[in-house]
Every structure is written in structure tokens, then in C-alpha cells.
Short mmCIF file of C-alpha atoms and ligand atoms in Angstrom, two decimals:
data_model
loop_
_atom_site.label_atom_id
_atom_site.label_comp_id
_atom_site.label_asym_id
_atom_site.label_seq_id
_atom_site.Cartn_x
_atom_site.Cartn_y
_atom_site.Cartn_z
CA MET A 1 -14.92 -12.55 13.63
CA ALA A 2 -15.89 -9.07 14.42
CA LEU A 3 -14.92 -7.57 17.12
CA THR A 4 -16.37 -6.79 20.39
CA ARG A 5 -17.36 -3.09 21.29
CA GLU A 6 -14.24 -3.68 23.44
CA GLN A 7 -11.50 -4.71 21.42
CA GLN A 8 -13.63 -2.09 18.49
CA GLU A 9 -13.13 1.52 21.14
CA THR A 10 -9.56 -0.16 22.30
CA LEU A 11 -8.99 0.39 17.89
CA VAL A 12 -10.06 3.62 18.01
CA ARG A 13 -9.56 6.51 20.33
CA VAL A 14 -6.29 7.99 19.58
CA GLY A 15 -7.36 10.79 22.66
CA ALA A 16 -3.97 10.86 25.71
CA GLY A 17 -4.68 8.05 27.31
CA THR A 18 -6.45 5.83 25.68
CA PRO A 19 -4.66 2.14 24.88
CA MET A 20 -3.90 2.99 21.23
CA GLY A 21 -3.41 6.77 21.77
CA GLU A 22 -0.37 5.88 23.86
CA LEU A 23 0.84 3.54 21.41
CA PHE A 24 1.00 5.91 18.96
CA ARG A 25 2.37 8.29 21.28
CA ARG A 26 5.69 6.01 21.68
CA TYR A 27 7.22 6.54 17.29
CA TRP A 28 7.95 9.36 15.26
CA ILE A 29 4.84 11.08 13.76
CA PRO A 30 4.64 12.88 10.95
CA VAL A 31 2.76 16.03 10.96
CA LEU A 32 3.13 18.43 9.06
CA LEU A 33 4.88 17.94 5.98
CA SER A 34 8.28 20.36 5.08
CA GLU A 35 6.48 22.39 1.99
CA GLU A 36 4.07 23.99 5.29
CA LEU A 37 6.75 25.34 7.57
CA VAL A 38 9.91 26.43 4.63
CA GLU A 39 11.02 30.50 6.19
CA ARG A 40 12.03 30.67 9.78
CA ASP A 41 10.18 32.93 10.79
CA GLY A 42 6.70 32.28 8.86
CA ALA A 43 3.82 32.03 9.40
CA GLN A 44 3.61 29.72 12.25
CA VAL A 45 0.44 26.50 10.92
CA ARG A 46 -2.31 24.80 13.27
CA VAL A 47 -2.04 20.64 13.82
CA ARG A 48 -4.25 18.70 15.61
CA ILE A 49 -3.07 15.17 15.75
CA LEU A 50 -4.31 12.30 17.25
CA GLY A 51 -6.86 14.83 19.54
CA GLU A 52 -3.94 17.33 20.31
CA ASP A 53 -4.43 21.04 19.18
CA LEU A 54 -1.10 22.61 18.84
CA ILE A 55 1.13 25.29 16.61
CA ALA A 56 4.39 24.71 14.37
CA PHE A 57 5.71 27.44 13.24
CA ARG A 58 10.31 27.85 11.72
CA ASP A 59 12.14 29.47 14.33
CA SER A 60 14.86 32.34 13.06
CA GLU A 61 17.30 29.88 13.11
CA GLY A 62 15.34 27.38 11.22
CA ARG A 63 14.75 24.89 14.20
CA ILE A 64 11.16 24.19 14.35
CA GLY A 65 8.99 23.75 16.93
CA LEU A 66 5.69 21.56 17.89
CA ILE A 67 3.85 23.58 21.04
CA ASP A 68 0.21 24.12 22.66
CA GLU A 69 -1.62 25.86 20.17
CA PHE A 70 -3.30 28.10 23.47
CA CYS A 71 -1.01 30.50 24.84
CA PRO A 72 -0.28 28.93 29.29
CA HIS A 73 -1.52 32.19 29.93
CA ARG A 74 -5.43 32.86 29.06
CA GLY A 75 -5.38 30.21 26.79
CA VAL A 76 -5.56 32.46 22.74
CA SER A 77 -4.76 30.88 20.27
CA LEU A 78 -1.54 31.27 19.59
CA PHE A 79 -1.77 31.56 15.84
CA PHE A 80 -2.48 34.61 16.72
CA ALA A 81 0.79 34.76 17.68
CA ARG A 82 3.43 36.65 15.80
CA ASN A 83 6.83 34.37 15.25
CA GLU A 84 9.64 36.96 15.37
CA GLU A 85 13.18 36.41 17.16
CA CYS A 86 13.75 32.39 18.61
CA GLY A 87 9.69 32.57 19.80
CA LEU A 88 5.97 33.12 19.25
CA ARG A 89 4.90 36.13 21.25
CA CYS A 90 1.43 35.83 21.83
CA ALA A 91 -0.98 38.27 20.63
CA TYR A 92 -3.02 39.09 24.29
CA HIS A 93 0.10 39.96 26.09
CA GLY A 94 3.12 39.90 24.86
CA TRP A 95 4.25 36.29 26.41
CA LYS A 96 6.65 34.84 23.61
CA PHE A 97 7.58 30.88 24.35
CA ASP A 98 10.98 28.91 22.27
CA VAL A 99 10.60 25.74 20.39
CA ASN A 100 11.59 23.67 23.68
CA GLY A 101 8.10 25.45 25.06
CA GLN A 102 10.51 27.60 28.15
CA CYS A 103 8.89 31.59 28.21
CA VAL A 104 10.92 33.83 27.53
CA ASP A 105 10.16 37.00 27.39
CA MET A 106 6.81 38.13 29.88
CA PRO A 107 6.20 41.91 29.30
CA SER A 108 2.85 42.58 31.19
CA GLU A 109 5.17 41.46 33.94
CA PRO A 110 6.95 43.80 36.32
CA GLU A 111 11.44 43.32 34.69
CA GLU A 112 12.83 41.94 38.25
CA SER A 113 9.91 39.37 38.43
CA ASN A 114 11.42 35.62 38.56
CA PHE A 115 7.99 34.23 36.86
CA LYS A 116 8.22 33.69 32.97
CA HIS A 117 11.89 31.35 34.29
CA LYS A 118 8.52 29.35 35.62
CA VAL A 119 5.72 29.25 32.77
CA ARG A 120 6.73 26.72 30.23
CA THR A 121 4.58 25.08 27.56
CA ALA A 122 3.82 21.53 26.11
CA ALA A 123 6.26 21.38 23.58
CA TYR A 124 6.90 18.12 21.85
CA PRO A 125 10.72 17.60 18.98
CA CYS A 126 10.42 17.57 15.53
CA VAL A 127 12.77 16.01 12.59
CA GLU A 128 12.91 16.29 9.31
CA ARG A 129 13.38 13.04 7.14
CA GLY A 130 12.44 12.90 3.75
CA GLY A 131 9.81 16.02 2.64
CA MET A 132 8.79 15.26 7.00
CA ILE A 133 8.09 17.74 9.85
CA TRP A 134 7.91 13.49 12.01
CA ALA A 135 7.23 14.66 15.82
CA TYR A 136 7.91 12.61 18.86
CA MET A 137 4.57 13.26 21.30
CA GLY A 138 5.59 9.89 23.72
CA PRO A 139 6.88 10.46 27.53
CA PRO A 140 10.94 12.67 26.59
CA GLU A 141 12.98 9.53 28.39
CA LEU A 142 11.42 7.23 26.30
CA ARG A 143 12.34 8.09 23.24
CA PRO A 144 13.52 6.51 20.21
CA PRO A 145 15.19 7.07 17.50
CA GLU A 146 15.06 8.98 14.90
CA PRO A 147 12.93 7.61 12.06
CA ALA A 148 14.53 4.94 9.63
CA LEU A 149 11.53 4.53 7.25
CA ASP A 150 12.81 3.24 3.88
CA TRP A 151 11.10 6.16 2.16
CA LEU A 152 13.15 8.47 4.53
CA THR A 153 16.46 7.81 3.01
CA VAL A 154 16.53 8.11 -0.85
CA PRO A 155 17.00 12.41 -1.98
CA PRO A 156 14.11 14.73 -2.85
CA SER A 157 14.01 14.81 -6.34
CA HIS A 158 13.42 10.33 -5.64
CA ILE A 159 10.39 10.56 -4.09
CA PHE A 160 6.94 12.47 -4.00
CA ILE A 161 4.74 13.13 -1.57
CA THR A 162 1.58 14.52 -1.16
CA LYS A 163 -1.85 14.46 1.63
CA ARG A 164 -4.89 14.94 2.45
CA PHE A 165 -7.31 15.47 4.75
CA GLN A 166 -9.67 12.31 5.33
CA GLU A 167 -13.40 13.02 7.49
CA SER A 168 -13.43 9.41 8.99
CA ASN A 169 -11.23 7.20 11.99
CA TRP A 170 -7.85 6.52 10.97
CA LEU A 171 -8.35 2.64 11.51
CA GLN A 172 -10.40 2.37 8.07
CA SER A 173 -8.29 4.12 5.90
CA LEU A 174 -5.18 2.14 7.66
CA GLU A 175 -7.66 -1.03 6.02
CA GLY A 176 -8.43 -0.49 2.50
CA ALA A 177 -4.72 0.07 1.59
CA ILE A 178 -3.78 -3.45 3.44
CA ASP A 179 -6.85 -4.93 2.27
CA SER A 180 -5.75 -5.90 -2.01
CA SER A 181 -8.29 -7.64 -2.50
CA HIS A 182 -10.48 -4.14 -3.89
CA VAL A 183 -7.38 -3.01 -5.94
CA GLY A 184 -9.00 -6.04 -8.39
CA VAL A 185 -12.71 -4.77 -8.02
CA LEU A 186 -12.61 -0.71 -6.83
CA HIS A 187 -10.63 0.39 -8.83
CA ARG A 188 -10.19 -1.68 -11.92
CA TYR A 189 -10.03 -0.23 -14.27
CA ASP A 190 -7.63 2.30 -12.86
CA LEU A 191 -5.20 0.53 -13.51
CA ASP A 192 -5.98 0.19 -17.38
CA HIS A 193 -5.31 4.14 -18.09
CA ASP A 194 -2.67 4.42 -14.79
CA ARG A 195 0.82 5.05 -16.38
CA LEU A 196 2.53 3.66 -13.11
CA HIS A 197 0.98 0.76 -14.30
CA GLN A 198 1.85 0.45 -16.99
CA ASP A 199 5.19 -1.76 -19.12
CA ALA A 200 4.47 -3.73 -16.63
CA GLU A 201 3.44 -7.44 -16.05
CA GLY A 202 1.83 -7.11 -12.58
CA PRO A 203 -2.23 -5.87 -13.96
CA LYS A 204 -2.20 -8.34 -16.12
CA TYR A 205 -2.69 -11.29 -12.91
CA ILE A 206 -4.52 -9.21 -10.61
CA LYS A 207 -6.56 -9.24 -13.92
CA ALA A 208 -6.79 -12.43 -14.65
CA ASP A 209 -7.34 -13.21 -11.21
CA THR A 210 -9.66 -10.94 -9.02
CA ARG A 211 -9.67 -14.01 -5.82
CA PRO A 212 -6.50 -12.85 -3.42
CA LYS A 213 -5.40 -15.28 -1.96
CA PHE A 214 -4.46 -14.10 1.09
CA GLU A 215 -1.56 -15.18 3.59
CA VAL A 216 -0.24 -13.50 7.01
CA ALA A 217 2.65 -13.49 8.40
CA GLU A 218 3.47 -11.53 11.44
CA ALA A 219 7.60 -10.12 11.31
CA PRO A 220 8.91 -7.96 13.19
CA PHE A 221 8.24 -4.40 12.24
CA GLY A 222 4.40 -5.26 11.77
CA VAL A 223 2.86 -7.47 9.43
CA ALA A 224 3.46 -8.70 6.00
CA ILE A 225 0.40 -9.68 3.63
CA GLY A 226 0.82 -11.30 1.37
CA ALA A 227 -1.58 -11.13 -1.73
CA ARG A 228 -1.22 -15.05 -4.40
CA ARG A 229 -2.38 -15.03 -7.30
CA ASN A 230 -2.42 -18.01 -10.64
CA ALA A 231 0.59 -16.77 -12.78
CA ASP A 232 1.15 -19.89 -13.94
CA GLU A 233 1.61 -23.88 -13.88
CA HIS A 234 4.40 -23.53 -11.16
CA HIS A 235 4.20 -19.96 -10.05
CA ASP A 236 2.11 -17.10 -7.97
CA TYR A 237 2.52 -13.94 -8.42
CA TRP A 238 2.83 -11.72 -5.07
CA ARG A 239 1.64 -9.05 -4.29
CA ILE A 240 4.29 -7.84 -0.45
CA THR A 241 2.22 -5.46 1.81
CA PRO A 242 4.27 -5.09 4.42
CA PHE A 243 2.18 -2.89 7.15
CA ILE A 244 4.90 -1.50 9.66
CA MET A 245 4.11 -0.32 13.08
CA PRO A 246 2.13 1.36 13.82
CA PHE A 247 0.39 2.98 10.88
CA HIS A 248 2.35 2.55 7.33
CA GLN A 249 1.54 0.71 5.34
CA MET A 250 4.31 -0.11 1.30
CA VAL A 251 1.81 0.21 -1.99
CA PRO A 252 3.74 -2.30 -4.04
CA PRO A 253 5.40 -1.82 -7.28
CA TYR A 254 5.04 -2.43 -10.50
CA GLY A 255 7.51 -3.04 -12.84
CA GLY A 256 10.30 0.20 -13.56
CA ASN A 257 7.89 1.77 -11.57
CA PRO A 258 8.44 3.47 -8.73
CA THR A 259 6.89 1.64 -5.11
CA GLY A 260 4.45 3.59 -3.26
CA GLY A 261 2.45 3.76 0.70
CA HIS A 262 1.38 5.49 3.65
CA SER A 263 1.41 6.54 6.83
CA PHE A 264 -2.19 7.59 7.96
CA VAL A 265 -2.08 10.44 10.83
CA PRO A 266 -4.58 10.60 13.24
CA ILE A 267 -5.78 13.83 13.79
CA ASP A 268 -8.06 12.57 16.36
CA ASP A 269 -11.13 9.66 16.63
CA VAL A 270 -13.08 10.69 13.79
CA ASN A 271 -9.98 11.86 11.47
CA VAL A 272 -6.51 10.92 9.81
CA TRP A 273 -4.29 12.50 7.59
CA VAL A 274 -3.65 10.51 4.72
CA TYR A 275 -0.27 11.06 3.94
CA SER A 276 1.28 8.77 0.22
CA PHE A 277 4.25 9.10 -0.74
CA TYR A 278 6.39 6.65 -4.19
CA TYR A 279 9.62 6.50 -4.36
CA HIS A 280 12.33 4.42 -5.35
CA PRO A 281 15.47 4.26 -4.19
CA THR A 282 18.15 3.60 -7.29
CA LYS A 283 17.35 6.94 -9.34
CA PRO A 284 14.67 10.14 -10.11
CA ILE A 285 11.01 9.66 -10.67
CA PRO A 286 10.99 11.21 -14.27
CA PRO A 287 9.80 15.19 -14.51
CA GLU A 288 6.38 13.69 -17.51
CA LEU A 289 5.21 11.11 -14.01
CA ARG A 290 5.60 13.54 -11.03
CA GLU A 291 3.78 16.57 -13.03
CA SER A 292 0.93 12.60 -13.26
CA MET A 293 1.42 12.56 -9.85
CA GLU A 294 0.47 16.38 -9.91
CA GLY A 295 -2.36 15.19 -11.25
CA GLY A 296 -4.36 12.55 -9.15
CA SER A 297 -2.48 9.48 -11.03
CA GLY A 298 -1.55 6.71 -8.21
CA ILE A 299 -2.82 6.87 -5.63
CA HIS A 300 -2.28 11.17 -5.66
CA SER A 301 -5.29 13.06 -4.56
CA VAL A 302 -6.31 16.39 -6.58
CA ASN A 303 -6.55 19.15 -4.02
CA ILE A 304 -8.60 22.63 -4.05
CA PRO A 305 -5.79 24.67 -4.35
CA GLY A 306 -4.02 26.31 -1.38
CA THR A 307 -5.23 23.16 0.61
CA TYR A 308 -5.29 19.86 1.84
CA ARG A 309 -8.64 18.95 1.01
CA PRO A 310 -9.08 16.87 -1.38
CA ARG A 311 -11.49 18.58 -5.01
CA ALA A 312 -13.81 15.62 -4.38
CA ASN A 313 -15.20 15.57 -1.06
CA ARG A 314 -17.78 14.51 1.23
CA SER A 315 -19.73 17.94 0.88
CA ASN A 316 -19.94 16.96 -3.58
CA ASP A 317 -20.51 13.66 -3.18
CA TYR A 318 -16.52 12.80 -4.72
CA GLN A 319 -18.91 14.65 -7.85
CA ILE A 320 -19.63 11.46 -8.79
CA ASP A 321 -19.84 10.88 -12.82
CA ARG A 322 -22.61 8.54 -13.86
CA ALA A 323 -22.21 7.97 -17.44
CA ALA A 324 -18.48 7.37 -16.79
CA GLN A 325 -19.50 4.28 -14.62
CA LYS A 326 -21.78 2.91 -16.71
CA ALA A 327 -19.01 3.54 -19.72
CA ARG A 328 -16.71 1.22 -17.48
CA LYS A 329 -14.25 4.20 -16.84
CA THR A 330 -14.84 3.97 -13.64
CA PHE A 331 -15.98 1.71 -11.15
CA SER A 332 -17.69 3.30 -9.02
CA GLY A 333 -18.29 7.19 -11.52
CA VAL A 334 -15.90 8.72 -9.20
CA LYS A 335 -12.27 9.68 -10.46
CA GLY A 336 -8.44 8.52 -9.55
CA ILE A 337 -7.76 5.91 -6.64
CA ALA A 338 -7.53 8.82 -4.07
CA ALA A 339 -10.87 9.43 -4.11
CA GLN A 340 -12.53 6.04 -5.07
CA ASP A 341 -10.81 4.76 -1.35
CA ALA A 342 -11.93 7.99 0.22
CA ALA A 343 -15.72 7.85 -0.62
CA CYS A 344 -15.65 4.13 0.88
CA GLN A 345 -13.84 4.60 2.91
CA GLU A 346 -15.99 7.87 4.27
CA SER A 347 -18.86 5.97 3.21
CA MET A 348 -18.48 3.70 6.69
CA GLY A 349 -18.87 6.44 8.54
CA PRO A 350 -16.70 8.79 11.01
CA ILE A 351 -15.80 5.40 13.32
CA GLN A 352 -17.26 1.71 11.28
CA ASP A 353 -18.72 -0.52 13.37
CA ARG A 354 -16.48 -3.13 13.63
CA THR A 355 -18.93 -5.49 15.72
CA ARG A 356 -21.34 -6.38 13.10
CA GLU A 357 -19.35 -7.03 10.02
CA ARG A 358 -18.59 -9.54 8.66
CA LEU A 359 -15.51 -10.38 7.29
CA GLY A 360 -14.43 -13.03 4.89
CA THR A 361 -11.01 -15.14 3.61
CA SER A 362 -9.88 -12.16 1.45
CA ASP A 363 -9.95 -9.91 5.04
CA ALA A 364 -6.90 -12.25 6.57
CA GLY A 365 -4.12 -9.04 6.30
CA ILE A 366 -7.02 -6.63 8.09
CA ILE A 367 -7.90 -9.15 10.63
CA ALA A 368 -3.74 -9.84 11.22
CA ALA A 369 -2.87 -5.74 11.56
CA ARG A 370 -5.47 -5.01 13.99
CA ARG A 371 -4.43 -8.48 16.56
CA ARG A 372 -1.06 -7.10 16.48
CA LEU A 373 -2.19 -3.35 17.10
CA LEU A 374 -4.24 -4.79 20.05
CA GLU A 375 -1.96 -6.53 21.86
CA ALA A 376 0.85 -3.88 21.09
CA ALA A 377 -1.30 -1.81 22.55
CA ILE A 378 -2.77 -4.44 25.82
CA ALA A 379 0.85 -5.05 26.20
CA LEU A 380 2.19 -2.21 26.62
CA ARG A 381 -1.43 -0.66 28.32
CA ASP A 382 -0.70 -3.65 31.02
CA ARG A 383 3.10 -4.41 31.19
CA GLY A 384 4.98 -1.11 30.48
CA GLU A 385 6.72 -3.32 27.41
CA ALA A 386 7.79 -1.09 24.07
CA PRO A 387 6.34 -1.40 20.52
CA PRO A 388 7.00 -2.82 17.94
CA ALA A 389 8.94 -1.31 14.94
CA LEU A 390 10.80 1.51 17.34
CA GLN A 391 14.30 0.40 16.59
CA PRO A 392 15.87 2.04 12.64
CA GLU A 393 16.84 -1.54 11.86
CA ASP A 394 13.53 -3.30 12.39
CA GLN A 395 11.56 -0.21 10.46
CA GLN A 396 13.91 -1.25 7.18
CA ILE A 397 10.97 -3.51 5.07
CA ARG A 398 10.29 -2.48 1.83
CA SER A 399 7.71 -3.48 -1.33
CA ALA A 400 7.78 -5.69 -3.74
CA SER A 401 6.15 -7.54 -6.00
CA LEU A 402 6.71 -10.92 -8.33
CA LEU A 403 7.19 -14.60 -8.81
CA LEU A 404 7.86 -16.83 -6.96
CA PRO A 405 7.81 -21.15 -7.53
CA LYS A 406 4.33 -22.11 -5.60
CA GLY A 407 3.92 -23.67 -2.25
CA VAL A 408 6.69 -21.97 -0.90
CA ALA A 409 6.52 -19.69 2.43
CA PHE A 410 6.37 -15.78 1.08
CA LEU A 411 7.65 -13.88 4.15
CA GLU A 412 10.61 -16.68 3.32
CA ALA A 413 10.89 -16.37 0.02
CA ALA A 414 10.84 -13.49 -0.63
CA ALA A 415 12.88 -11.91 2.13
CA ASP A 416 15.30 -9.69 0.44
CA ALA A 417 13.07 -9.18 -1.46
CA ILE A 418 11.68 -6.80 1.05
CA HIS A 419 14.80 -5.75 3.04
CA ALA A 420 16.00 -2.42 2.14
CA GLU A 421 19.12 -0.87 2.10
CA PRO A 422 19.42 3.14 0.80
CA GLY A 423 20.29 2.32 -3.20
CA LYS A 424 19.77 -1.57 -3.47
CA PRO A 425 17.27 -1.72 -6.85
CA LEU A 426 13.77 -2.93 -5.73
CA VAL A 427 12.57 -6.17 -6.68
CA SER A 428 8.61 -5.50 -8.91
CA LEU A 429 7.30 -7.38 -11.48
S1 FES B 1 -2.99 35.52 26.49
FE1 FES B 1 -1.20 34.93 26.29
S2 FES B 1 -0.01 36.90 26.77
FE2 FES B 1 -1.72 36.28 27.83
FE1 FE2 B 2 -7.85 1.89 -2.37
#
């Protein structure tokens, strides 16, 4: 069931005018962490998203601007502009742009000239939710309601987010997250040590049954992927991983721990931002857990200070430690879940050739997600159909891990467990 060349091209290209590129542009997209743009009139930041080079800044009134990186006058990068008095002033001739992309000053032209009113640069609206800055890059008249995903509804004390740069096409990272059958292999020894997995029943079932059966069900939010493992004579252990269109994936919780997730935001065709978070709907993240996540526990990356580039990366073979691999401290020799995922996914090359792969039954989730994405992209291109999960009610979904009686239809049986509401406790084993 490998993809055709055409299907592969459709899924991996994200630029403006491509089917997937246009699909992504109908959603709110995380473009930065709030920590990257704290100060009013502080340093502006380069942002490359969906192949577009942009500049983000926080103006004197705290509003966020996301505009074309290059000055419409003669193309100088606004990275060198002055961020002052509610706008970015180009360093070359002083043209100044506000958060709406309107030119508001043009000191190089005659005072009486009307030219500045006629000059406008591309600008995308932004909102701040859950410690992230989200932008809408689609047609203004089709702008959907602001994002209402479960993790964006909790207070800052209840969530911990990191991000890392990955040198691969966005789909490799999404597929890696959907494919939970690799957890019992690639991350096998990490389950023993990670405090996020302690005091929980779940890992016991995962290790006892490394051949989970995958069931998938199309849902209004995207695809529900259920990994079923044998628990006892009458029950199965289910880990339910919702894939929420277009690139969010939830990580099922263990015991009383927070639940997690990722957003895989395409930078361009060959690079992706991986946002990773843990949140708890009903209680703050304990300080010691926060500290351990800062040190790279769970799905978090340890980055080179001052950057979002992982310390263990492709250029240093992810600091592979063959002795640790032999001693079964790590399965691959790479330390940390985030680095292990990056090593595997980047090793496929910038764009994995999906016309040559050999998929098995455990790849059912990946197949379903691809189908959902392809269908949505083609329906939008050919019939102008609005994509799934633009409405808040379709985004109120979370992950769960639970025992269900053998033989039930998992999506129905777990419907309440995965329905998110602010303050509703997690269902987690
Ligand atoms: S290039 Fe920006 S003002 Fe001239
Ligand atoms: Fe993984």
C-alpha cells in the first residue's frame, strides 16, 4: 500500500498554491513560543513557516505583527529594522510598517506625497494561546474561530512546552508520533527510567505486549488511533492517540501524570518545528517534574542554549553511545525520546520516499492519517470544501489510556474519555 508518486508529492509540499500548503493555510498555525517575543518594542524574530520568510515583532502596545521579512521598497530584510513606536522601521531608507502591514511612514519621499498610503506588505493576524503565538495565513474572509484545542484552555501553571528544529519533511515527524508501535522498541529502555511513566500500570502492558493491534476510526477532528494490547482475560489496554487536523497529535497519559502532545509545523518542504507539550487539565505540573522536563525527560528536547536546535543532532550522530546501547540503557544508543525520534526520522532523508516503503498492519494509523489529509487537501482544491476541525467543538479532544472490555468498538467505548472540557479529569492508566 505504498503511496503513488503523485500522492507523495501532494502530502509533502507545503508552499503557497500547493494542495497541502493551501490546506494548512486554512488553520491557525503555531509560529513561535510566547517566550520568543516577550518585550514590547523588543528584538524582532525571523519566522519561516510553510516556505514563507516572515518577521514577527511585538509592538509598543503589545500587539503581535507577522509580516513579510523583506521590505517592499527594495527588499532589505526587516531583521535589521528598528522596532519602535508601533511599527518596524526598515534600516535602509526608514520606511515603517505596522502590525497590519500598512506603511505608516516614508521619510525618503516628499512629505506631501501620498505614496505611503498605497504601500502595504503581507501581514498575517496572530493570537496568543497556551504560551504559543498562532497565526492565520489563509484568505482573510475564511478566517476560522480562534484555536480551542484542549491544551490551550489550561493556565500556564498546568502546561510545559518546548520546541525543537527537525531536519526533515513535516510528515515524517507526524507519522512518527502516530506510530505508537515504535514506543515499545525504540523507547523501550526509556520507559524504565522516565518519571513520567512511574507509578503507572500502562508501561507494564506495553512491555508485555510489543505487538499492539491498531484500530483506526475517522472522526470529525481527524483520526482516532487506538493501540490495543492484551491486559487480562477479559480486558484490553487501550492507548488512544487522536490525530487532530492538520498536524496535532496527542500522547496518551500514564497514571496520574500529565498528558502530552505535539504540533508539527512545516517550516518548508524539508524542515519542521516540533512543538512538544505536557499538560494537566486539573492540576499544576509539579516543580520537580517541570525541572526534569527542562532536562529532557519525556518527549522534550535538550537544545543548544539560546536556540531551538537540539544538542544531540544529525551533525554529531545524536551523540550516539554504543556502550549504553550494548548495556541496554538505550535501545539505539541515542539518549532521550526526542533525540531518538529525531535520529530515526532524519535518517530517512529530507523527504522519505513513500513509493518504496513496505507497510504492515501496525501502520494502519499512518495510512488513515495520510488518507484523511489527502482527501481534505483534494476536496479543498477541487471543490473548495472547508477542511475538518476548523470549529472549536471539533477540537475539544484529548488522549486517554484505559482498560476496556474485550471486543468493544473503541471509539464509542472511549468517547467520553477523549472528549475534552476545561477542568475535566483525565482518564489515564
Ligand atoms: S529597502 Fe526598506 S526602506 Fe528602502
Ligand atoms: Fe517516539
